[in-house]
mmCIF file of C-alpha atoms in Angstrom:
data_model
loop_
_atom_site.group_PDB
_atom_site.id
_atom_site.type_symbol
_atom_site.label_atom_id
_atom_site.label_comp_id
_atom_site.label_asym_id
_atom_site.label_seq_id
_atom_site.Cartn_x
_atom_site.Cartn_y
_atom_site.Cartn_z
ATOM 1 C CA GLN M 1428 -4.969 57.733 -53.980
ATOM 2 C CA VAL M 1429 -6.955 55.271 -51.920
ATOM 3 C CA GLN M 1430 -9.058 56.736 -49.126
ATOM 4 C CA LEU M 1431 -11.255 54.955 -46.623
ATOM 5 C CA VAL M 1432 -13.229 57.324 -44.406
ATOM 6 C CA GLU M 1433 -15.085 55.900 -41.410
ATOM 7 C CA SER M 1434 -17.939 57.614 -39.613
ATOM 8 C CA GLY M 1435 -20.660 56.811 -37.101
ATOM 9 C CA GLY M 1436 -18.694 56.086 -33.963
ATOM 10 C CA GLY M 1437 -19.543 57.552 -30.591
ATOM 11 C CA LEU M 1438 -20.645 56.905 -27.039
ATOM 12 C CA VAL M 1439 -23.554 54.527 -26.470
ATOM 13 C CA GLN M 1440 -25.027 52.795 -23.438
ATOM 14 C CA PRO M 1441 -24.858 49.017 -23.060
ATOM 15 C CA GLY M 1442 -27.604 47.398 -25.095
ATOM 16 C CA GLY M 1443 -27.649 50.261 -27.560
ATOM 17 C CA SER M 1444 -26.938 50.379 -31.279
ATOM 18 C CA LEU M 1445 -24.634 52.190 -33.658
ATOM 19 C CA ARG M 1446 -24.091 52.039 -37.405
ATOM 20 C CA LEU M 1447 -20.630 52.609 -38.789
ATOM 21 C CA SER M 1448 -20.041 53.656 -42.387
ATOM 22 C CA CYS M 1449 -16.891 53.552 -44.494
ATOM 23 C CA ALA M 1450 -16.781 55.467 -47.758
ATOM 24 C CA ALA M 1451 -14.107 54.313 -50.182
ATOM 25 C CA SER M 1452 -12.467 56.162 -53.049
ATOM 26 C CA GLY M 1453 -9.542 55.439 -55.342
ATOM 27 C CA ILE M 1454 -10.378 51.734 -55.742
ATOM 28 C CA ILE M 1455 -12.702 49.644 -57.907
ATOM 29 C CA PHE M 1456 -14.873 49.020 -54.878
ATOM 30 C CA ARG M 1457 -16.816 45.994 -56.139
ATOM 31 C CA LEU M 1458 -13.573 44.050 -56.644
ATOM 32 C CA PHE M 1459 -12.425 44.447 -53.043
ATOM 33 C CA ALA M 1460 -13.295 42.435 -49.981
ATOM 34 C CA MET M 1461 -14.202 44.916 -47.272
ATOM 35 C CA GLY M 1462 -13.862 44.432 -43.556
ATOM 36 C CA TRP M 1463 -14.172 45.948 -40.132
ATOM 37 C CA TYR M 1464 -11.509 45.425 -37.512
ATOM 38 C CA ARG M 1465 -11.175 46.807 -34.012
ATOM 39 C CA GLN M 1466 -8.457 47.520 -31.509
ATOM 40 C CA ALA M 1467 -9.051 48.006 -27.820
ATOM 41 C CA PRO M 1468 -6.451 49.679 -25.574
ATOM 42 C CA GLY M 1469 -3.591 47.285 -24.849
ATOM 43 C CA LYS M 1470 -4.876 44.663 -27.261
ATOM 44 C CA GLN M 1471 -4.069 43.589 -30.778
ATOM 45 C CA ARG M 1472 -6.237 44.579 -33.712
ATOM 46 C CA GLU M 1473 -8.832 41.886 -34.352
ATOM 47 C CA LEU M 1474 -11.225 41.013 -37.132
ATOM 48 C CA VAL M 1475 -14.873 41.923 -36.576
ATOM 49 C CA ALA M 1476 -16.513 41.133 -39.909
ATOM 50 C CA THR M 1477 -15.741 40.870 -43.605
ATOM 51 C CA ILE M 1478 -17.797 40.914 -46.779
ATOM 52 C CA THR M 1479 -16.731 39.924 -50.281
ATOM 53 C CA GLY M 1480 -17.606 41.810 -53.415
ATOM 54 C CA GLY M 1481 -20.347 39.258 -53.996
ATOM 55 C CA GLY M 1482 -21.790 39.704 -50.523
ATOM 56 C CA ASN M 1483 -20.465 36.682 -48.637
ATOM 57 C CA THR M 1484 -19.945 37.549 -44.987
ATOM 58 C CA ASN M 1485 -17.818 36.328 -42.112
ATOM 59 C CA TYR M 1486 -18.014 37.329 -38.445
ATOM 60 C CA ALA M 1487 -15.969 36.984 -35.312
ATOM 61 C CA ASP M 1488 -17.653 34.671 -32.816
ATOM 62 C CA SER M 1489 -17.896 37.513 -30.310
ATOM 63 C CA VAL M 1490 -20.178 39.587 -32.560
ATOM 64 C CA THR M 1491 -22.175 36.915 -34.398
ATOM 65 C CA GLY M 1492 -25.868 37.576 -34.021
ATOM 66 C CA ARG M 1493 -25.337 41.161 -32.878
ATOM 67 C CA PHE M 1494 -23.440 42.839 -35.728
ATOM 68 C CA THR M 1495 -24.277 42.912 -39.436
ATOM 69 C CA ILE M 1496 -21.901 43.927 -42.207
ATOM 70 C CA SER M 1497 -23.292 45.108 -45.536
ATOM 71 C CA ARG M 1498 -22.138 46.998 -48.581
ATOM 72 C CA ASP M 1499 -23.564 49.252 -51.269
ATOM 73 C CA ASN M 1500 -21.381 48.916 -54.352
ATOM 74 C CA ALA M 1501 -23.192 51.804 -56.052
ATOM 75 C CA LYS M 1502 -22.172 54.111 -53.196
ATOM 76 C CA ASN M 1503 -18.708 52.604 -52.607
ATOM 77 C CA THR M 1504 -19.668 52.228 -48.956
ATOM 78 C CA VAL M 1505 -19.530 49.435 -46.403
ATOM 79 C CA TYR M 1506 -21.575 49.464 -43.207
ATOM 80 C CA LEU M 1507 -21.444 47.802 -39.815
ATOM 81 C CA GLN M 1508 -24.718 47.695 -37.913
ATOM 82 C CA MET M 1509 -23.956 47.034 -34.260
ATOM 83 C CA ASN M 1510 -26.786 46.021 -31.937
ATOM 84 C CA SER M 1511 -26.879 44.884 -28.306
ATOM 85 C CA LEU M 1512 -23.575 46.603 -27.689
ATOM 86 C CA LYS M 1513 -21.492 45.556 -24.703
ATOM 87 C CA PRO M 1514 -18.731 47.378 -22.817
ATOM 88 C CA GLU M 1515 -16.247 44.891 -24.275
ATOM 89 C CA ASP M 1516 -17.099 46.199 -27.750
ATOM 90 C CA THR M 1517 -15.343 49.454 -26.828
ATOM 91 C CA ALA M 1518 -12.498 49.979 -29.308
ATOM 92 C CA VAL M 1519 -11.305 51.946 -32.289
ATOM 93 C CA TYR M 1520 -12.983 50.436 -35.329
ATOM 94 C CA TYR M 1521 -11.076 50.379 -38.613
ATOM 95 C CA CYS M 1522 -12.308 49.867 -42.152
ATOM 96 C CA ASN M 1523 -10.217 47.618 -44.411
ATOM 97 C CA ALA M 1524 -10.165 47.078 -48.165
ATOM 98 C CA ALA M 1525 -8.334 43.985 -49.352
ATOM 99 C CA ARG M 1526 -7.407 42.552 -52.712
ATOM 100 C CA LEU M 1527 -3.757 42.345 -53.746
ATOM 101 C CA ASN M 1528 -3.032 45.138 -51.250
ATOM 102 C CA ASN M 1529 -4.507 46.087 -47.906
ATOM 103 C CA TYR M 1530 -5.815 49.572 -47.251
ATOM 104 C CA TRP M 1531 -6.948 51.005 -43.906
ATOM 105 C CA GLY M 1532 -9.044 53.881 -42.736
ATOM 106 C CA GLN M 1533 -8.082 56.188 -39.882
ATOM 107 C CA GLY M 1534 -10.466 54.571 -37.409
ATOM 108 C CA THR M 1535 -13.500 55.681 -35.455
ATOM 109 C CA GLN M 1536 -13.918 55.387 -31.695
ATOM 110 C CA VAL M 1537 -16.789 53.344 -30.284
ATOM 111 C CA THR M 1538 -17.319 53.573 -26.533
ATOM 112 C CA VAL M 1539 -19.952 51.476 -24.778
ATOM 113 C CA SER M 1540 -20.502 52.723 -21.255
ATOM 114 C CA SER M 1541 -23.248 53.709 -18.863
#
């Protein structure tokens, strides 16, 4: 079955950095667009960044210039490098794999606070 396992979340001070990882299994990884989404308490889930199998990327305006999405097709893993973190980046971050179907990971908590 399809599994997406996120890791790398945690507590960080404003201005700090974190790198999230999502390891995928059960899919032909290189054929899937991969993405990171987030959901803050009381808010809807929103797109953070996506990357196609060929490496084309797309970012939400709120993270452009601070976050970088990348993928390693040999390791079936997608990454989200988050720099210059702000308190408003606090959320549960979810990994997504999309082709004909959508698959989701269980989420990892990112908290930005002093």
